[in-house]
Amino acid sequence: MTRLTRALGAEVSGIDLSRPLAPGLVKEVQDLFHEHQVLFFRDQHIDDVAQRDFAAHFGPLQHFAFLPPVSDDLPELHAIDIDPSKPKTANSDIWHSDATFLARPPLGSLLRAVQLPEVGGDTLWASMYAAYEALSSRVQRLIDGMTAVHDSSNSVSHASKAVNADFEPVTHPVVRTHPVTGRKAIFVNKTFTTRLEGLTERENDALLPMLTDHVRSPDFQVRFRWQPGSIALWDNRCTQHYAVADYAGRRRMHRVVIDGDAPE
């Protein structure tokens, strides 16, 4: 295991994900996942079934992930297929946590590179633990115990898929306590968070953008350059991510989403 930054991220080697993992090795990877928030695996030339089976070690898998499954036999696995020559239908090049408009947002995701552009297409992750810990104690006390509204209709790409017709806005804590590590993380994001409850409009206009833009500090981030056979596993409860849209060729990724719980 190679740690990549002080804030988050580790590259795991010496594991063949195409084969079933022994229970002891699964526990070791789970511990690394909780410690480093996002794990990267190189040279893993696995199929969709092996990807699904590895992800299942971290919790029940989500069947409905707002994109059609790759096949009827694998309802847990879907493709994120972006061809820059075609009209853009999603906005992944913005800092966000996945589907926080759900009452139970995803625990995390496992993403595998299937087809990559010749240049570009990196993904960045940011530690929302580190973001919270970098705030002054005065601001920490201000937002601890505060709640915020998350709404699918705030996202152009989700609204275009009529997701907002199926989900009412939900309320989550602004500062989430991780159920495993007990660490505190900022849990608002620019894509889905629409307002902080209990504040005036003017107060919201000042405080919410400060919190959602705070993630942009390089001090909290790790950047991953995809290669054939690359896999990323991230904890959606304590990270945000950003897919850099700087490429000209097709970029196809296969993703499995792990079900989560209600933030506390």
CSV table of C-alpha atoms in Angstrom, one decimal:
chain,number,residue,atom,x,y,z
A,1,MET,CA,0.0,0.0,0.0
A,2,THR,CA,1.3,3.4,-1.0
A,3,ARG,CA,-0.2,6.5,0.6
A,4,LEU,CA,-0.6,9.3,-2.0
A,5,THR,CA,-1.4,12.4,0.0
A,6,ARG,CA,-1.6,13.4,3.7
A,7,ALA,CA,-5.4,14.1,3.3
A,8,LEU,CA,-6.5,11.0,1.5
A,9,GLY,CA,-5.8,8.4,-1.1
A,10,ALA,CA,-3.8,5.2,-1.2
A,11,GLU,CA,-2.7,2.9,-4.0
A,12,VAL,CA,-3.1,-0.8,-3.2
A,13,SER,CA,-0.9,-3.4,-4.9
A,14,GLY,CA,-0.4,-7.1,-4.6
A,15,ILE,CA,-4.1,-8.0,-4.9
A,16,ASP,CA,-5.8,-9.8,-7.8
A,17,LEU,CA,-9.4,-8.7,-7.9
A,18,SER,CA,-10.3,-11.2,-10.6
A,19,ARG,CA,-10.2,-13.9,-7.9
A,20,PRO,CA,-12.2,-14.4,-4.7
A,21,LEU,CA,-10.6,-12.7,-1.7
A,22,ALA,CA,-9.9,-14.5,1.6
A,23,PRO,CA,-11.8,-13.0,4.5
A,24,GLY,CA,-8.7,-11.7,6.1
A,25,LEU,CA,-7.7,-9.9,3.0
A,26,VAL,CA,-11.2,-8.4,2.7
A,27,LYS,CA,-11.0,-7.1,6.2
A,28,GLU,CA,-7.6,-5.5,5.5
A,29,VAL,CA,-8.9,-3.7,2.4
A,30,GLN,CA,-12.0,-2.6,4.3
A,31,ASP,CA,-9.7,-1.1,7.0
A,32,LEU,CA,-7.6,0.7,4.4
A,33,PHE,CA,-10.8,2.0,2.8
A,34,HIS,CA,-12.0,3.6,6.1
A,35,GLU,CA,-8.5,5.0,6.8
A,36,HIS,CA,-7.7,6.5,3.4
A,37,GLN,CA,-11.2,7.3,2.0
A,38,VAL,CA,-10.4,6.4,-1.6
A,39,LEU,CA,-8.4,3.4,-2.8
A,40,PHE,CA,-6.8,2.9,-6.2
A,41,PHE,CA,-5.9,-0.4,-7.8
A,42,ARG,CA,-3.8,-0.7,-11.0
A,43,ASP,CA,-3.5,-3.4,-13.6
A,44,GLN,CA,-6.8,-5.1,-12.6
A,45,HIS,CA,-8.1,-6.6,-15.9
A,46,ILE,CA,-11.4,-7.9,-14.5
A,47,ASP,CA,-14.8,-8.4,-15.9
A,48,ASP,CA,-18.1,-6.9,-14.8
A,49,VAL,CA,-19.0,-9.8,-12.6
A,50,ALA,CA,-15.7,-9.6,-10.7
A,51,GLN,CA,-16.2,-5.9,-10.2
A,52,ARG,CA,-19.7,-6.4,-8.8
A,53,ASP,CA,-18.5,-9.2,-6.5
A,54,PHE,CA,-15.6,-7.1,-5.1
A,55,ALA,CA,-17.9,-4.1,-4.4
A,56,ALA,CA,-20.3,-6.4,-2.5
A,57,HIS,CA,-17.7,-6.8,0.2
A,58,PHE,CA,-18.5,-3.2,1.3
A,59,GLY,CA,-22.3,-3.4,1.6
A,60,PRO,CA,-25.5,-4.1,-0.4
A,61,LEU,CA,-25.4,-2.9,-3.9
A,62,GLN,CA,-27.7,-0.3,-5.5
A,63,HIS,CA,-29.8,-1.5,-8.4
A,64,PHE,CA,-31.2,1.9,-9.3
A,65,ALA,CA,-28.4,4.3,-10.0
A,66,PHE,CA,-30.0,6.7,-12.4
A,67,LEU,CA,-28.4,5.1,-15.4
A,68,PRO,CA,-29.5,1.9,-17.2
A,69,PRO,CA,-27.6,-1.3,-16.3
A,70,VAL,CA,-24.9,-2.6,-18.6
A,71,SER,CA,-27.0,-5.8,-18.9
A,72,ASP,CA,-30.1,-7.3,-17.5
A,73,ASP,CA,-28.0,-10.0,-15.8
A,74,LEU,CA,-26.0,-7.3,-13.9
A,75,PRO,CA,-28.6,-4.7,-12.6
A,76,GLU,CA,-26.0,-3.4,-10.1
A,77,LEU,CA,-23.5,-2.3,-12.8
A,78,HIS,CA,-24.0,0.7,-15.1
A,79,ALA,CA,-21.8,2.6,-17.6
A,80,ILE,CA,-20.7,6.2,-17.5
A,81,ASP,CA,-20.0,6.7,-21.2
A,82,ILE,CA,-19.0,10.1,-22.4
A,83,ASP,CA,-18.2,11.0,-26.0
A,84,PRO,CA,-17.2,14.7,-26.2
A,85,SER,CA,-18.4,14.8,-29.8
A,86,LYS,CA,-22.0,14.3,-28.7
A,87,PRO,CA,-24.2,16.7,-26.6
A,88,LYS,CA,-23.3,16.7,-22.9
A,89,THR,CA,-26.0,15.1,-20.7
A,90,ALA,CA,-24.3,15.1,-17.3
A,91,ASN,CA,-22.1,17.4,-15.2
A,92,SER,CA,-19.5,15.4,-13.4
A,93,ASP,CA,-16.9,18.3,-13.7
A,94,ILE,CA,-18.1,19.9,-10.6
A,95,TRP,CA,-17.3,19.0,-7.0
A,96,HIS,CA,-19.9,16.8,-5.5
A,97,SER,CA,-20.9,13.8,-3.4
A,98,ASP,CA,-23.1,11.3,-5.3
A,99,ALA,CA,-26.9,11.4,-4.9
A,100,THR,CA,-27.1,13.3,-1.6
A,101,PHE,CA,-30.7,14.2,-2.5
A,102,LEU,CA,-31.6,10.6,-1.4
A,103,ALA,CA,-32.7,10.0,2.2
A,104,ARG,CA,-29.9,7.3,2.3
A,105,PRO,CA,-27.1,8.5,0.0
A,106,PRO,CA,-24.7,5.9,-1.3
A,107,LEU,CA,-22.0,4.6,1.0
A,108,GLY,CA,-19.5,4.6,-1.9
A,109,SER,CA,-18.8,3.5,-5.4
A,110,LEU,CA,-16.4,1.3,-7.3
A,111,LEU,CA,-15.4,2.7,-10.7
A,112,ARG,CA,-13.4,0.8,-13.4
A,113,ALA,CA,-11.8,2.2,-16.6
A,114,VAL,CA,-13.1,0.4,-19.7
A,115,GLN,CA,-12.2,2.9,-22.5
A,116,LEU,CA,-10.0,6.0,-22.0
A,117,PRO,CA,-9.1,9.0,-24.1
A,118,GLU,CA,-5.5,9.3,-25.2
A,119,VAL,CA,-4.9,12.3,-22.9
A,120,GLY,CA,-6.9,13.7,-20.0
A,121,GLY,CA,-9.9,12.5,-18.0
A,122,ASP,CA,-8.3,12.5,-14.6
A,123,THR,CA,-10.5,12.4,-11.5
A,124,LEU,CA,-9.9,14.3,-8.2
A,125,TRP,CA,-11.2,13.4,-4.8
A,126,ALA,CA,-11.2,15.7,-1.7
A,127,SER,CA,-11.4,14.7,1.9
A,128,MET,CA,-14.3,16.4,3.7
A,129,TYR,CA,-12.7,15.3,7.0
A,130,ALA,CA,-9.7,17.5,6.1
A,131,ALA,CA,-12.0,20.3,4.9
A,132,TYR,CA,-13.9,20.3,8.2
A,133,GLU,CA,-10.7,20.2,10.3
A,134,ALA,CA,-9.3,23.1,8.4
A,135,LEU,CA,-12.2,25.4,9.5
A,136,SER,CA,-11.6,27.6,12.5
A,137,SER,CA,-13.1,26.4,15.7
A,138,ARG,CA,-15.6,29.2,15.6
A,139,VAL,CA,-17.0,28.1,12.2
A,140,GLN,CA,-17.0,24.5,13.3
A,141,ARG,CA,-19.2,25.4,16.3
A,142,LEU,CA,-21.5,27.4,14.0
A,143,ILE,CA,-22.2,24.6,11.6
A,144,ASP,CA,-22.2,21.7,14.0
A,145,GLY,CA,-25.8,20.7,14.5
A,146,MET,CA,-27.0,22.7,11.5
A,147,THR,CA,-29.0,21.0,8.7
A,148,ALA,CA,-29.2,21.6,5.0
A,149,VAL,CA,-31.6,20.8,2.2
A,150,HIS,CA,-30.5,18.6,-0.8
A,151,ASP,CA,-32.6,18.6,-4.0
A,152,SER,CA,-32.1,16.6,-7.2
A,153,SER,CA,-33.7,19.4,-9.2
A,154,ASN,CA,-30.7,21.6,-8.4
A,155,SER,CA,-28.6,19.5,-10.8
A,156,VAL,CA,-29.2,20.1,-14.5
A,157,SER,CA,-28.3,16.5,-15.5
A,158,HIS,CA,-30.5,14.9,-12.8
A,159,ALA,CA,-33.4,17.2,-13.6
A,160,SER,CA,-33.1,16.4,-17.3
A,161,LYS,CA,-33.6,12.7,-16.4
A,162,ALA,CA,-36.8,13.6,-14.4
A,163,VAL,CA,-35.2,12.3,-11.2
A,164,ASN,CA,-36.6,15.3,-9.4
A,165,ALA,CA,-40.1,14.1,-10.2
A,166,ASP,CA,-39.5,11.0,-8.1
A,167,PHE,CA,-37.7,12.5,-5.1
A,168,GLU,CA,-38.7,15.2,-2.8
A,169,PRO,CA,-36.0,17.4,-1.2
A,170,VAL,CA,-34.4,15.9,1.9
A,171,THR,CA,-32.6,17.3,4.9
A,172,HIS,CA,-29.1,16.2,6.1
A,173,PRO,CA,-26.7,17.4,8.7
A,174,VAL,CA,-24.2,20.0,7.5
A,175,VAL,CA,-21.5,18.1,9.4
A,176,ARG,CA,-21.8,14.4,9.2
A,177,THR,CA,-20.3,11.9,11.7
A,178,HIS,CA,-18.9,8.9,9.9
A,179,PRO,CA,-20.6,5.7,11.3
A,180,VAL,CA,-17.4,3.7,11.3
A,181,THR,CA,-14.5,6.1,12.0
A,182,GLY,CA,-16.5,8.6,14.2
A,183,ARG,CA,-14.7,11.5,12.3
A,184,LYS,CA,-16.6,14.6,11.3
A,185,ALA,CA,-17.0,15.7,7.6
A,186,ILE,CA,-18.6,18.6,5.8
A,187,PHE,CA,-21.7,17.1,4.1
A,188,VAL,CA,-22.8,19.9,1.7
A,189,ASN,CA,-22.0,20.1,-2.0
A,190,LYS,CA,-22.5,22.5,-4.8
A,191,THR,CA,-24.5,20.0,-7.0
A,192,PHE,CA,-27.4,19.2,-4.7
A,193,THR,CA,-27.3,21.4,-1.5
A,194,THR,CA,-29.8,24.3,-2.0
A,195,ARG,CA,-29.9,26.0,1.4
A,196,LEU,CA,-28.9,25.9,5.1
A,197,GLU,CA,-31.9,25.6,7.3
A,198,GLY,CA,-32.6,28.2,10.0
A,199,LEU,CA,-30.7,31.0,8.2
A,200,THR,CA,-31.9,34.1,6.3
A,201,GLU,CA,-31.5,34.3,2.6
A,202,ARG,CA,-28.6,36.7,3.0
A,203,GLU,CA,-26.9,34.5,5.5
A,204,ASN,CA,-27.3,31.5,3.1
A,205,ASP,CA,-25.8,33.5,0.3
A,206,ALA,CA,-22.7,34.1,2.4
A,207,LEU,CA,-22.2,30.8,4.3
A,208,LEU,CA,-23.3,28.1,1.8
A,209,PRO,CA,-21.0,29.1,-1.0
A,210,MET,CA,-18.1,29.4,1.4
A,211,LEU,CA,-18.7,25.8,2.6
A,212,THR,CA,-19.2,24.3,-0.9
A,213,ASP,CA,-16.2,26.2,-2.4
A,214,HIS,CA,-14.0,25.2,0.6
A,215,VAL,CA,-13.5,21.8,-1.1
A,216,ARG,CA,-11.4,23.4,-3.9
A,217,SER,CA,-8.3,23.7,-1.7
A,218,PRO,CA,-5.5,21.4,-3.0
A,219,ASP,CA,-4.6,20.7,0.6
A,220,PHE,CA,-7.6,18.3,0.8
A,221,GLN,CA,-7.2,16.6,-2.6
A,222,VAL,CA,-5.7,13.7,-4.5
A,223,ARG,CA,-5.6,13.4,-8.3
A,224,PHE,CA,-5.8,10.1,-10.1
A,225,ARG,CA,-4.6,9.5,-13.7
A,226,TRP,CA,-6.5,6.6,-15.2
A,227,GLN,CA,-4.8,3.8,-17.1
A,228,PRO,CA,-6.2,0.6,-18.6
A,229,GLY,CA,-7.0,-1.7,-15.7
A,230,SER,CA,-7.4,1.1,-13.2
A,231,ILE,CA,-10.1,0.9,-10.4
A,232,ALA,CA,-11.1,3.4,-7.8
A,233,LEU,CA,-13.1,2.7,-4.7
A,234,TRP,CA,-14.3,5.8,-2.7
A,235,ASP,CA,-16.2,6.6,0.4
A,236,ASN,CA,-19.1,8.9,-0.5
A,237,ARG,CA,-19.8,9.7,3.1
A,238,CYS,CA,-16.6,11.7,3.6
A,239,THR,CA,-15.3,12.7,0.2
A,240,GLN,CA,-16.3,14.7,-2.9
A,241,HIS,CA,-15.0,14.1,-6.4
A,242,TYR,CA,-14.5,15.9,-9.7
A,243,ALA,CA,-14.1,14.4,-13.1
A,244,VAL,CA,-11.9,16.7,-15.3
A,245,ALA,CA,-13.5,17.3,-18.7
A,246,ASP,CA,-10.3,18.0,-20.6
A,247,TYR,CA,-10.3,15.2,-23.1
A,248,ALA,CA,-11.3,14.8,-26.7
A,249,GLY,CA,-11.7,11.0,-27.0
A,250,ARG,CA,-14.4,8.7,-25.7
A,251,ARG,CA,-14.3,7.8,-21.9
A,252,ARG,CA,-16.3,4.8,-20.8
A,253,MET,CA,-16.3,3.7,-17.1
A,254,HIS,CA,-18.2,1.0,-15.4
A,255,ARG,CA,-19.6,1.8,-11.9
A,256,VAL,CA,-21.1,-0.1,-9.0
A,257,VAL,CA,-22.8,1.9,-6.3
A,258,ILE,CA,-22.9,0.7,-2.7
A,259,ASP,CA,-26.1,1.4,-0.7
A,260,GLY,CA,-25.7,3.8,2.3
A,261,ASP,CA,-27.6,4.9,5.4
A,262,ALA,CA,-29.2,8.0,6.7
A,263,PRO,CA,-26.5,10.6,7.6
A,264,GLU,CA,-26.2,11.6,11.3
